[in-house]
Amino acid sequence: MPPRRGRAPATGKPAFFNAQELERFVVQRGFDAVVAQRLWRVVIRALRDGGGESDDEVWERASKYCIDGRQKLPKVAVELASQNFRLFSSKLAHVAESKDTQTTKLVIELRDGHRVESVAMRHKSRTTVCVSSQIGCAMGCQFCATGTMNLIGDLDTSEILEQVALITRHECARSRPAPRNVVFMGMGEPLANYQSVSAAVTSLCDPFHFALRKKGVTVSTVGVAPALKKLTREHPEVRVALSLHAPSQELRARIVPAAKQWPLHDLIEALDDHLNSVSRHSGSHDGLMVEYVLLKGVNDRREDADELIALLRGKPVMLNLIPYNPNVTATLHGFEAPSIESCRAFGKIVIEGGLRVRLREEFGQDINAACGQLALATKDIEDLAPAPPAPEPAVASTSVADATAARRRKPRAPPPKPPPPQWTALATASLAAAALAASLAAAAAVLR
Ligand code: SAH
Ligand code: SF4
């Protein structure tokens, strides 16, 4: 097992995406604090303008945005920032693209050598980034590959934001749109790393920083009830996804060990608290997804559906049914994925019971980028066709020649078939999952 992460090493230049450090620096150098905000703005604009640049080229481009005067940013401030900060403290270690080209997985090496994964999911013109908040996870959900790693350490705020920034650069360098949505559904339990995640959420939504819509950010949690209440108070407008997975405390405690610490009744109280606050805050009930991984014979039985209806009926939530993605936990615990027919049958029962439901079709499975599979299988990644080359890749895991050769070896698969019409009718839109973002947005529309 890799060693547990210590405190972030103090060596080297600080990370640019550390808002406090940057502001402190700017003020120390005699600028107004607002200059730090303007630095963020020009750097993110430079990343979004793309071009496969190196860090130096990003700084150069950023500095061009201050001479037109509109940014009211002295050029010397950009120069000083570039000399005193590392644009990225993390780097891309591997990039793998799914055969249907909708999903790209990035393995990101942190400054101390630990690795996490982020996923870019493209759907029409929208791109969603799935970010990691921890290296491994202490929660140990029995079906989750990350859970088998245990917790190695927390990511700090800049490491979370760098995932979004690296994916922005990667996508924009390929003339793809910059990500508009961020979901905390990668490795780790975001609410077990509350401070860093909360500060990252603030930055993602800050108009000077990443300027995402608040509803474009989703925090998925296994149900750390006190932290969920805090999130509700401090970030009432971001979306929450609650990973429920079982309708009773007894079953939940079996497959989600964290349920022993935060029992179902506490969780339901935190959920109600969140729903009330959202409704007070925005006058609507959107913003809460309940995630339920369907495990054959474990939580997909008729009685589970009935209990789930009793638990959630009347609550304005969207139930997201996720067929289990078999991974290492299949061997460890004997879990099996239910057939699509039985997923639909389960969905039909809960819909008839009055719940709003979606069935998520996973994506990126060929690159282990689907839910619960983010557990660093770089061996597998190396076997895959790499992402298409950027005009001038700044950090690439493979050369253009490798990429071309790999594509020749592995012809692209035809696009996936559309979902069967009966399910589409049943659940509004069966999700090709690049559409996790679409799922969240559409769910909100239904709930509004
Ligand atoms: N820790 C957070 C966020 C990361 S997990 C949470 O649990 O919500 C993101 C989602 O992936 C969760 O809903 C989780 O239940 C789901 N997931 C984990 N393992 C899975 C698997 N093997 N198959 C399908 N979904 C899985
Ligand atoms: Fe951790 Fe989420 Fe995986 Fe559970 S599902 S082990 S909380 S990452």
CSV table of C-alpha atoms and ligand atoms in Angstrom, one decimal:
chain,number,residue,atom,x,y,z
A,1,MET,CA,0.0,0.0,0.0
A,2,PRO,CA,1.4,3.5,-0.8
A,3,PRO,CA,2.5,5.5,2.2
A,4,ARG,CA,-0.1,7.9,3.7
A,5,ARG,CA,0.4,11.4,2.5
A,6,GLY,CA,2.0,13.8,5.0
A,7,ARG,CA,1.5,17.5,5.1
A,8,ALA,CA,1.9,19.1,1.7
A,9,PRO,CA,5.7,19.6,1.2
A,10,ALA,CA,6.8,23.2,1.6
A,11,THR,CA,9.5,23.0,-1.1
A,12,GLY,CA,9.3,24.7,-4.4
A,13,LYS,CA,7.2,27.7,-5.5
A,14,PRO,CA,3.6,27.9,-4.3
A,15,ALA,CA,0.8,26.9,-6.5
A,16,PHE,CA,-0.9,29.6,-8.5
A,17,PHE,CA,-4.4,28.2,-7.8
A,18,ASN,CA,-3.9,28.9,-4.2
A,19,ALA,CA,-6.1,32.0,-3.8
A,20,GLN,CA,-4.8,32.9,-0.3
A,21,GLU,CA,-1.1,32.6,-1.2
A,22,LEU,CA,-1.6,34.7,-4.3
A,23,GLU,CA,-3.5,37.4,-2.6
A,24,ARG,CA,-0.9,37.5,0.2
A,25,PHE,CA,1.8,37.8,-2.4
A,26,VAL,CA,0.1,40.5,-4.4
A,27,VAL,CA,-0.5,42.7,-1.3
A,28,GLN,CA,3.0,42.1,-0.1
A,29,ARG,CA,4.3,43.5,-3.4
A,30,GLY,CA,2.2,46.6,-2.9
A,31,PHE,CA,-0.7,45.9,-5.2
A,32,ASP,CA,-4.3,46.2,-4.4
A,33,ALA,CA,-5.8,42.8,-3.4
A,34,VAL,CA,-8.1,42.9,-6.4
A,35,VAL,CA,-5.0,42.4,-8.6
A,36,ALA,CA,-5.0,38.8,-7.4
A,37,GLN,CA,-8.5,38.4,-8.7
A,38,ARG,CA,-7.5,39.9,-12.1
A,39,LEU,CA,-4.6,37.5,-12.3
A,40,TRP,CA,-7.0,34.6,-12.0
A,41,ARG,CA,-9.2,36.0,-14.6
A,42,VAL,CA,-6.4,36.4,-17.3
A,43,VAL,CA,-4.8,33.1,-16.5
A,44,ILE,CA,-8.1,31.2,-16.9
A,45,ARG,CA,-8.9,33.1,-20.0
A,46,ALA,CA,-5.5,32.2,-21.4
A,47,LEU,CA,-6.1,28.5,-20.6
A,48,ARG,CA,-9.5,28.6,-22.3
A,49,ASP,CA,-8.1,30.2,-25.4
A,50,GLY,CA,-6.2,26.9,-25.9
A,51,GLY,CA,-3.4,26.2,-28.1
A,52,GLY,CA,-1.7,23.3,-26.3
A,53,GLU,CA,0.6,25.7,-24.6
A,54,SER,CA,3.3,25.2,-22.1
A,55,ASP,CA,3.0,27.0,-18.7
A,56,ASP,CA,5.3,29.8,-20.1
A,57,GLU,CA,3.1,30.3,-23.1
A,58,VAL,CA,0.0,30.5,-20.8
A,59,TRP,CA,1.7,33.2,-18.8
A,60,GLU,CA,2.8,35.0,-22.0
A,61,ARG,CA,-0.7,34.9,-23.3
A,62,ALA,CA,-2.2,36.0,-20.0
A,63,SER,CA,0.1,39.0,-20.0
A,64,LYS,CA,-1.2,40.0,-23.4
A,65,TYR,CA,-4.6,40.4,-21.9
A,66,CYS,CA,-3.5,43.2,-19.6
A,67,ILE,CA,-2.0,45.5,-22.1
A,68,ASP,CA,-5.4,46.4,-23.7
A,69,GLY,CA,-6.1,48.2,-20.4
A,70,ARG,CA,-9.6,46.7,-20.0
A,71,GLN,CA,-8.3,44.3,-17.3
A,72,LYS,CA,-6.7,47.1,-15.3
A,73,LEU,CA,-4.0,44.7,-14.5
A,74,PRO,CA,-0.4,45.9,-14.5
A,75,LYS,CA,1.7,43.7,-16.8
A,76,VAL,CA,4.4,43.5,-14.1
A,77,ALA,CA,2.0,41.7,-11.8
A,78,VAL,CA,1.7,38.9,-14.3
A,79,GLU,CA,5.5,38.8,-14.6
A,80,LEU,CA,5.9,38.6,-10.9
A,81,ALA,CA,3.3,35.9,-10.5
A,82,SER,CA,4.9,33.8,-13.3
A,83,GLN,CA,8.3,34.1,-11.5
A,84,ASN,CA,7.0,33.3,-8.1
A,85,PHE,CA,4.3,30.7,-8.6
A,86,ARG,CA,4.0,27.4,-10.4
A,87,LEU,CA,1.1,27.5,-12.7
A,88,PHE,CA,0.6,23.8,-12.1
A,89,SER,CA,2.0,21.9,-9.1
A,90,SER,CA,0.4,18.7,-10.6
A,91,LYS,CA,1.1,17.2,-14.0
A,92,LEU,CA,-0.7,15.0,-16.5
A,93,ALA,CA,0.8,11.5,-16.1
A,94,HIS,CA,-1.5,9.6,-18.6
A,95,VAL,CA,-4.4,10.4,-20.8
A,96,ALA,CA,-6.9,7.8,-22.1
A,97,GLU,CA,-9.8,8.4,-24.4
A,98,SER,CA,-12.8,6.1,-24.6
A,99,LYS,CA,-13.5,4.5,-27.9
A,100,ASP,CA,-16.7,6.5,-28.4
A,101,THR,CA,-14.5,9.6,-27.8
A,102,GLN,CA,-17.0,11.0,-25.3
A,103,THR,CA,-14.9,10.4,-22.3
A,104,THR,CA,-11.3,11.2,-21.5
A,105,LYS,CA,-9.6,10.1,-18.3
A,106,LEU,CA,-6.6,12.0,-17.0
A,107,VAL,CA,-4.3,10.5,-14.5
A,108,ILE,CA,-2.8,13.4,-12.6
A,109,GLU,CA,0.4,13.2,-10.6
A,110,LEU,CA,0.4,15.4,-7.6
A,111,ARG,CA,3.5,17.3,-6.4
A,112,ASP,CA,4.5,14.5,-4.1
A,113,GLY,CA,4.1,11.8,-6.6
A,114,HIS,CA,0.7,10.5,-5.6
A,115,ARG,CA,-1.8,10.1,-8.3
A,116,VAL,CA,-5.5,10.8,-8.7
A,117,GLU,CA,-7.9,10.6,-11.7
A,118,SER,CA,-10.2,13.1,-13.3
A,119,VAL,CA,-12.6,12.5,-16.1
A,120,ALA,CA,-13.9,14.8,-18.8
A,121,MET,CA,-17.3,13.8,-20.1
A,122,ARG,CA,-18.5,15.4,-23.4
A,123,HIS,CA,-22.1,15.6,-24.4
A,124,LYS,CA,-23.0,17.7,-27.4
A,125,SER,CA,-21.5,21.1,-26.7
A,126,ARG,CA,-21.3,20.6,-22.9
A,127,THR,CA,-18.4,19.2,-21.0
A,128,THR,CA,-18.4,18.1,-17.4
A,129,VAL,CA,-15.4,17.4,-15.3
A,130,CYS,CA,-15.5,14.7,-12.7
A,131,VAL,CA,-12.8,15.6,-10.0
A,132,SER,CA,-11.2,13.7,-7.2
A,133,SER,CA,-11.1,15.2,-3.7
A,134,GLN,CA,-8.9,12.6,-2.0
A,135,ILE,CA,-6.3,10.0,-2.8
A,136,GLY,CA,-8.2,6.8,-2.1
A,137,CYS,CA,-11.1,6.9,0.3
A,138,ALA,CA,-11.7,5.8,3.9
A,139,MET,CA,-15.4,5.0,3.5
A,140,GLY,CA,-14.9,1.6,2.1
A,141,CYS,CA,-18.2,1.2,0.2
A,142,GLN,CA,-18.1,-2.5,-0.7
A,143,PHE,CA,-18.8,-2.0,-4.4
A,144,CYS,CA,-16.3,0.8,-5.1
A,145,ALA,CA,-12.8,0.4,-6.4
A,146,THR,CA,-11.6,3.6,-4.8
A,147,GLY,CA,-12.9,2.2,-1.4
A,148,THR,CA,-10.5,-0.7,-1.7
A,149,MET,CA,-7.5,1.7,-1.6
A,150,ASN,CA,-8.3,3.1,1.9
A,151,LEU,CA,-7.4,6.8,2.4
A,152,ILE,CA,-3.9,7.8,1.4
A,153,GLY,CA,-4.5,11.6,1.8
A,154,ASP,CA,-6.6,14.7,1.2
A,155,LEU,CA,-6.2,17.0,-1.8
A,156,ASP,CA,-5.7,20.6,-1.1
A,157,THR,CA,-7.8,23.3,-2.8
A,158,SER,CA,-5.3,24.1,-5.5
A,159,GLU,CA,-4.9,20.4,-6.3
A,160,ILE,CA,-8.7,20.1,-6.8
A,161,LEU,CA,-8.8,23.3,-9.0
A,162,GLU,CA,-5.8,22.2,-11.0
A,163,GLN,CA,-7.7,19.2,-12.2
A,164,VAL,CA,-10.3,21.5,-13.7
A,165,ALA,CA,-7.6,23.8,-15.1
A,166,LEU,CA,-5.6,20.9,-16.6
A,167,ILE,CA,-8.7,19.5,-18.3
A,168,THR,CA,-9.6,23.0,-19.5
A,169,ARG,CA,-6.2,23.3,-21.1
A,170,HIS,CA,-6.4,19.7,-22.5
A,171,GLU,CA,-9.9,20.3,-24.0
A,172,CYS,CA,-9.4,23.8,-25.3
A,173,ALA,CA,-6.1,22.7,-26.9
A,174,ARG,CA,-8.2,20.3,-29.0
A,175,SER,CA,-10.7,23.0,-29.9
A,176,ARG,CA,-13.2,21.5,-27.6
A,177,PRO,CA,-15.4,23.7,-25.3
A,178,ALA,CA,-14.1,24.5,-21.8
A,179,PRO,CA,-15.9,22.5,-19.1
A,180,ARG,CA,-19.1,24.1,-17.8
A,181,ASN,CA,-19.9,21.7,-15.0
A,182,VAL,CA,-17.9,20.1,-12.3
A,183,VAL,CA,-19.0,17.1,-10.3
A,184,PHE,CA,-17.2,15.8,-7.2
A,185,MET,CA,-17.6,12.2,-8.2
A,186,GLY,CA,-14.1,11.1,-8.7
A,187,MET,CA,-11.9,9.5,-6.1
A,188,GLY,CA,-12.6,10.2,-2.4
A,189,GLU,CA,-15.4,11.5,-0.2
A,190,PRO,CA,-15.6,15.3,-0.7
A,191,LEU,CA,-17.3,15.9,2.6
A,192,ALA,CA,-14.5,14.1,4.5
A,193,ASN,CA,-12.2,16.9,3.1
A,194,TYR,CA,-14.6,19.7,3.7
A,195,GLN,CA,-12.3,22.7,4.0
A,196,SER,CA,-10.5,22.1,0.7
A,197,VAL,CA,-13.7,21.2,-1.1
A,198,SER,CA,-15.6,24.1,0.2
A,199,ALA,CA,-12.9,26.6,-0.9
A,200,ALA,CA,-12.7,24.9,-4.3
A,201,VAL,CA,-16.4,25.3,-4.7
A,202,THR,CA,-16.1,29.0,-3.9
A,203,SER,CA,-13.4,29.4,-6.5
A,204,LEU,CA,-15.3,27.4,-9.2
A,205,CYS,CA,-18.2,29.7,-8.8
A,206,ASP,CA,-16.3,33.0,-8.3
A,207,PRO,CA,-16.9,35.2,-11.3
A,208,PHE,CA,-13.2,36.2,-11.3
A,209,HIS,CA,-12.1,32.6,-11.1
A,210,PHE,CA,-13.7,29.8,-13.0
A,211,ALA,CA,-17.1,31.6,-13.1
A,212,LEU,CA,-19.2,28.5,-13.2
A,213,ARG,CA,-22.9,28.6,-12.4
A,214,LYS,CA,-23.5,27.5,-8.9
A,215,LYS,CA,-25.9,24.8,-10.3
A,216,GLY,CA,-23.0,23.7,-12.5
A,217,VAL,CA,-21.2,22.3,-9.4
A,218,THR,CA,-22.4,19.0,-7.8
A,219,VAL,CA,-21.0,17.6,-4.7
A,220,SER,CA,-21.6,13.9,-4.3
A,221,THR,CA,-21.5,12.4,-0.9
A,222,VAL,CA,-21.8,9.1,0.8
A,223,GLY,CA,-23.7,11.0,3.6
A,224,VAL,CA,-21.4,12.6,6.1
A,225,ALA,CA,-24.4,14.1,7.8
A,226,PRO,CA,-22.9,17.0,9.8
A,227,ALA,CA,-20.7,18.1,6.8
A,228,LEU,CA,-23.8,17.9,4.5
A,229,LYS,CA,-25.6,20.3,6.9
A,230,LYS,CA,-22.6,22.6,6.8
A,231,LEU,CA,-22.5,22.5,3.0
A,232,THR,CA,-26.2,23.3,2.9
A,233,ARG,CA,-25.6,26.4,5.1
A,234,GLU,CA,-22.4,27.6,3.4
A,235,HIS,CA,-23.2,26.7,-0.2
A,236,PRO,CA,-26.9,26.5,-0.5
A,237,GLU,CA,-27.0,26.8,-4.3
A,238,VAL,CA,-24.6,24.1,-5.3
A,239,ARG,CA,-26.2,20.8,-6.2
A,240,VAL,CA,-25.9,17.8,-3.9
A,241,ALA,CA,-25.9,14.1,-4.9
A,242,LEU,CA,-26.5,11.7,-2.0
A,243,SER,CA,-25.2,8.2,-2.5
A,244,LEU,CA,-27.9,6.2,-0.7
A,245,HIS,CA,-27.6,2.7,-2.2
A,246,ALA,CA,-30.0,1.0,0.3
A,247,PRO,CA,-33.4,1.8,1.7
A,248,SER,CA,-32.9,0.5,5.2
A,249,GLN,CA,-30.2,1.1,7.9
A,250,GLU,CA,-29.6,-2.6,8.1
A,251,LEU,CA,-28.8,-3.1,4.4
A,252,ARG,CA,-27.0,0.2,4.1
A,253,ALA,CA,-24.7,-0.6,7.0
A,254,ARG,CA,-23.8,-3.8,5.2
A,255,ILE,CA,-22.7,-2.3,1.9
A,256,VAL,CA,-21.9,1.3,3.0
A,257,PRO,CA,-19.9,1.0,6.2
A,258,ALA,CA,-20.1,4.8,6.7
A,259,ALA,CA,-23.8,4.2,7.6
A,260,LYS,CA,-22.7,3.0,11.0
A,261,GLN,CA,-21.3,6.4,11.8
A,262,TRP,CA,-24.0,8.4,10.1
A,263,PRO,CA,-27.2,6.3,10.3
A,264,LEU,CA,-30.0,6.6,7.9
A,265,HIS,CA,-32.3,8.7,10.1
A,266,ASP,CA,-29.5,11.3,10.5
A,267,LEU,CA,-29.0,11.3,6.8
A,268,ILE,CA,-32.6,11.7,6.0
A,269,GLU,CA,-32.7,14.6,8.5
A,270,ALA,CA,-29.7,16.2,6.7
A,271,LEU,CA,-31.5,15.6,3.4
A,272,ASP,CA,-34.7,17.2,4.5
A,273,ASP,CA,-32.7,20.1,5.9
A,274,HIS,CA,-31.1,20.6,2.5
A,275,LEU,CA,-34.3,20.4,0.6
A,276,ASN,CA,-35.9,22.9,2.9
A,277,SER,CA,-33.0,25.3,2.6
A,278,VAL,CA,-32.9,25.0,-1.2
A,279,SER,CA,-36.6,25.7,-1.4
A,280,ARG,CA,-36.2,28.7,0.9
A,281,HIS,CA,-33.2,30.0,-0.9
A,282,SER,CA,-34.3,29.6,-4.5
A,283,GLY,CA,-38.0,29.0,-4.2
A,284,SER,CA,-37.5,25.7,-6.1
A,285,HIS,CA,-36.7,22.2,-5.1
A,286,ASP,CA,-34.0,21.4,-7.6
A,287,GLY,CA,-30.6,20.3,-6.6
A,288,LEU,CA,-30.8,16.9,-4.9
A,289,MET,CA,-30.0,13.7,-6.6
A,290,VAL,CA,-30.2,10.4,-4.8
A,291,GLU,CA,-27.7,7.8,-6.2
A,292,TYR,CA,-28.5,4.1,-5.9
A,293,VAL,CA,-26.0,1.5,-7.3
A,294,LEU,CA,-28.0,-1.5,-8.3
A,295,LEU,CA,-26.4,-4.8,-7.1
A,296,LYS,CA,-27.9,-8.0,-8.3
A,297,GLY,CA,-29.8,-9.8,-5.5
A,298,VAL,CA,-28.6,-7.4,-2.9
A,299,ASN,CA,-30.5,-4.2,-3.1
A,300,ASP,CA,-32.5,-4.6,-6.4
A,301,ARG,CA,-35.3,-6.9,-5.0
A,302,ARG,CA,-39.0,-6.1,-4.9
A,303,GLU,CA,-38.9,-5.4,-1.2
A,304,ASP,CA,-36.0,-3.0,-1.7
A,305,ALA,CA,-38.0,-1.0,-4.2
A,306,ASP,CA,-41.0,-0.9,-1.9
A,307,GLU,CA,-38.9,0.3,1.0
A,308,LEU,CA,-37.2,2.9,-1.2
A,309,ILE,CA,-40.6,4.2,-2.2
A,310,ALA,CA,-41.7,4.5,1.4
A,311,LEU,CA,-38.4,6.3,2.3
A,312,LEU,CA,-38.4,8.8,-0.5
A,313,ARG,CA,-42.0,9.3,-1.6
A,314,GLY,CA,-43.1,13.0,-1.4
A,315,LYS,CA,-39.5,14.3,-1.3
A,316,PRO,CA,-38.6,16.4,-4.3
A,317,VAL,CA,-35.5,14.3,-5.3
A,318,MET,CA,-34.4,12.6,-8.5
A,319,LEU,CA,-33.4,9.0,-8.0
A,320,ASN,CA,-30.5,8.0,-10.1
A,321,LEU,CA,-30.3,4.3,-10.6
A,322,ILE,CA,-26.7,3.2,-11.5
A,323,PRO,CA,-26.1,-0.4,-12.6
A,324,TYR,CA,-23.1,-1.8,-10.7
A,325,ASN,CA,-19.9,-1.6,-12.7
A,326,PRO,CA,-18.1,-4.8,-11.9
A,327,ASN,CA,-14.6,-4.2,-10.7
A,328,VAL,CA,-12.2,-5.7,-8.2
A,329,THR,CA,-15.0,-5.7,-5.6
A,330,ALA,CA,-16.9,-8.3,-7.7
A,331,THR,CA,-14.2,-10.8,-6.7
A,332,LEU,CA,-13.9,-9.5,-3.2
A,333,HIS,CA,-17.6,-9.6,-2.3
A,334,GLY,CA,-19.2,-11.6,-5.1
A,335,PHE,CA,-21.3,-8.7,-6.4
A,336,GLU,CA,-22.8,-9.0,-9.8
A,337,ALA,CA,-24.3,-6.4,-12.2
A,338,PRO,CA,-28.0,-6.7,-12.7
A,339,SER,CA,-29.3,-7.2,-16.2
A,340,ILE,CA,-30.6,-4.1,-18.0
A,341,GLU,CA,-34.1,-5.7,-17.9
A,342,SER,CA,-34.0,-6.0,-14.1
A,343,CYS,CA,-32.8,-2.4,-13.8
A,344,ARG,CA,-35.7,-1.3,-15.9
A,345,ALA,CA,-38.1,-3.5,-13.8
A,346,PHE,CA,-36.8,-1.9,-10.6
A,347,GLY,CA,-37.1,1.5,-12.2
A,348,LYS,CA,-40.7,0.8,-13.3
A,349,ILE,CA,-41.7,-0.2,-9.7
A,350,VAL,CA,-40.3,2.9,-8.1
A,351,ILE,CA,-41.7,5.2,-10.8
A,352,GLU,CA,-45.1,3.7,-10.3
A,353,GLY,CA,-44.5,4.2,-6.6
A,354,GLY,CA,-44.3,8.0,-7.3
A,355,LEU,CA,-40.6,8.6,-7.4
A,356,ARG,CA,-38.8,10.5,-10.1
A,357,VAL,CA,-36.2,8.2,-11.6
A,358,ARG,CA,-33.4,8.0,-14.1
A,359,LEU,CA,-31.3,5.1,-15.2
A,360,ARG,CA,-27.7,6.1,-15.7
A,361,GLU,CA,-25.9,4.3,-18.5
A,362,GLU,CA,-22.3,4.3,-17.7
A,363,PHE,CA,-19.6,5.5,-20.0
A,364,GLY,CA,-16.0,5.4,-20.4
A,365,GLN,CA,-16.0,1.8,-19.1
A,366,ASP,CA,-13.3,0.8,-21.6
A,367,ILE,CA,-11.0,3.2,-19.9
A,368,ASN,CA,-12.1,2.4,-16.3
A,369,ALA,CA,-13.5,5.9,-16.2
A,370,ALA,CA,-17.0,4.9,-15.0
A,371,CYS,CA,-18.3,5.4,-11.5
A,372,GLY,CA,-16.5,3.5,-8.9
A,373,GLN,CA,-13.7,2.5,-11.2
A,374,LEU,CA,-11.3,5.3,-10.5
A,375,ALA,CA,-8.6,3.3,-8.8
A,376,LEU,CA,-5.5,3.9,-10.8
A,377,ALA,CA,-5.3,1.1,-13.3
A,378,THR,CA,-2.6,2.8,-15.3
A,379,LYS,CA,-1.6,-0.6,-16.7
A,380,ASP,CA,-4.9,-0.7,-18.4
A,381,ILE,CA,-4.6,2.8,-19.6
A,382,GLU,CA,-1.4,2.2,-21.3
A,383,ASP,CA,-3.1,-0.5,-23.4
A,384,LEU,CA,-5.6,2.0,-24.8
A,385,ALA,CA,-5.6,4.4,-27.6
A,386,PRO,CA,-4.4,7.7,-26.4
A,387,ALA,CA,-6.2,10.9,-26.8
A,388,PRO,CA,-5.9,12.7,-30.1
A,389,PRO,CA,-2.9,14.9,-30.2
A,390,ALA,CA,-3.1,18.6,-29.5
A,391,PRO,CA,-1.6,21.0,-32.0
A,392,GLU,CA,1.4,21.3,-29.7
A,393,PRO,CA,0.9,19.2,-26.6
A,394,ALA,CA,2.5,20.7,-23.5
A,395,VAL,CA,2.4,17.6,-21.4
A,396,ALA,CA,1.5,14.5,-23.3
A,397,SER,CA,1.7,10.9,-22.3
A,398,THR,CA,2.3,9.7,-25.8
A,399,SER,CA,3.8,11.1,-29.0
A,400,VAL,CA,1.8,11.9,-32.1
A,401,ALA,CA,3.5,8.9,-33.9
A,402,ASP,CA,2.4,6.6,-31.0
A,403,ALA,CA,-1.1,8.0,-31.2
A,404,THR,CA,-1.4,7.4,-35.0
A,405,ALA,CA,0.0,3.9,-34.6
A,406,ALA,CA,-2.3,3.1,-31.8
A,407,ARG,CA,-5.3,4.4,-33.7
A,408,ARG,CA,-4.3,2.2,-36.7
A,409,ARG,CA,-4.0,-0.8,-34.3
A,410,LYS,CA,-7.4,-0.1,-32.7
A,411,PRO,CA,-10.0,1.0,-35.1
A,412,ARG,CA,-12.7,3.2,-33.5
A,413,ALA,CA,-15.8,1.5,-32.5
A,414,PRO,CA,-19.1,2.7,-34.0
A,415,PRO,CA,-21.1,5.1,-31.9
A,416,PRO,CA,-23.2,3.5,-29.2
A,417,LYS,CA,-26.8,2.7,-30.0
A,418,PRO,CA,-29.4,5.0,-28.6
A,419,PRO,CA,-31.2,3.8,-25.5
A,420,PRO,CA,-34.2,1.6,-26.1
A,421,PRO,CA,-37.4,3.6,-26.6
A,422,GLN,CA,-39.4,2.0,-23.7
A,423,TRP,CA,-36.8,3.1,-21.2
A,424,THR,CA,-36.6,6.5,-22.7
A,425,ALA,CA,-40.3,6.9,-22.2
A,426,LEU,CA,-40.1,5.5,-18.7
A,427,ALA,CA,-37.3,7.7,-17.5
A,428,THR,CA,-37.4,10.8,-19.7
A,429,ALA,CA,-34.0,10.3,-21.0
A,430,SER,CA,-31.8,7.3,-20.5
A,431,LEU,CA,-28.4,8.6,-20.0
A,432,ALA,CA,-25.5,8.1,-22.1
A,433,ALA,CA,-23.4,9.0,-19.5
A,434,ALA,CA,-21.3,11.6,-20.9
A,435,ALA,CA,-24.4,12.9,-19.9
A,436,LEU,CA,-23.9,12.8,-16.3
A,437,ALA,CA,-24.0,16.6,-16.5
A,438,ALA,CA,-27.0,16.5,-18.8
A,439,SER,CA,-28.5,14.1,-16.2
A,440,LEU,CA,-28.1,16.6,-13.5
A,441,ALA,CA,-29.2,19.6,-15.5
A,442,ALA,CA,-32.2,17.7,-16.9
A,443,ALA,CA,-33.1,16.4,-13.5
A,444,ALA,CA,-33.1,20.0,-12.2
A,445,ALA,CA,-35.4,21.0,-15.0
A,446,VAL,CA,-37.9,18.3,-14.1
A,447,LEU,CA,-37.7,19.2,-10.5
A,448,ARG,CA,-38.1,22.9,-11.0
B,1,SAH,N1,-17.6,9.6,-2.4
B,1,SAH,C1,-18.6,10.2,-3.1
B,1,SAH,C2,-18.2,10.6,-4.5
B,1,SAH,C3,-17.4,9.6,-5.3
B,1,SAH,S1,-18.2,8.1,-5.7
B,1,SAH,C4,-19.9,9.3,-3.1
B,1,SAH,O1,-19.8,8.2,-2.7
B,1,SAH,O2,-20.9,9.9,-3.4
B,1,SAH,C5,-19.2,8.7,-7.0
B,1,SAH,C6,-20.4,7.7,-7.3
B,1,SAH,O3,-19.9,6.5,-7.9
B,1,SAH,C7,-21.2,7.3,-6.1
B,1,SAH,O4,-22.5,7.5,-6.3
B,1,SAH,C8,-20.8,5.9,-6.0
B,1,SAH,O5,-21.8,5.2,-5.3
B,1,SAH,C9,-20.7,5.4,-7.4
B,1,SAH,N2,-20.0,4.1,-7.5
B,1,SAH,C10,-19.0,3.7,-6.8
B,1,SAH,N3,-18.6,2.4,-7.2
B,1,SAH,C11,-19.5,2.1,-8.1
B,1,SAH,C12,-19.6,0.9,-8.9
B,1,SAH,N4,-18.8,-0.1,-8.8
B,1,SAH,N5,-20.6,0.9,-9.9
B,1,SAH,C13,-21.4,2.0,-10.1
B,1,SAH,N6,-21.3,3.1,-9.4
B,1,SAH,C14,-20.3,3.2,-8.4
B,2,SF4,FE1,-15.6,6.5,-1.0
B,2,SF4,FE2,-17.6,7.3,-2.6
B,2,SF4,FE3,-16.2,5.0,-3.2
B,2,SF4,FE4,-17.9,5.1,-1.1
B,2,SF4,S1,-18.4,5.3,-3.2
B,2,SF4,S2,-15.8,4.3,-1.1
B,2,SF4,S3,-17.6,7.2,-0.4
B,2,SF4,S4,-15.5,7.1,-3.2
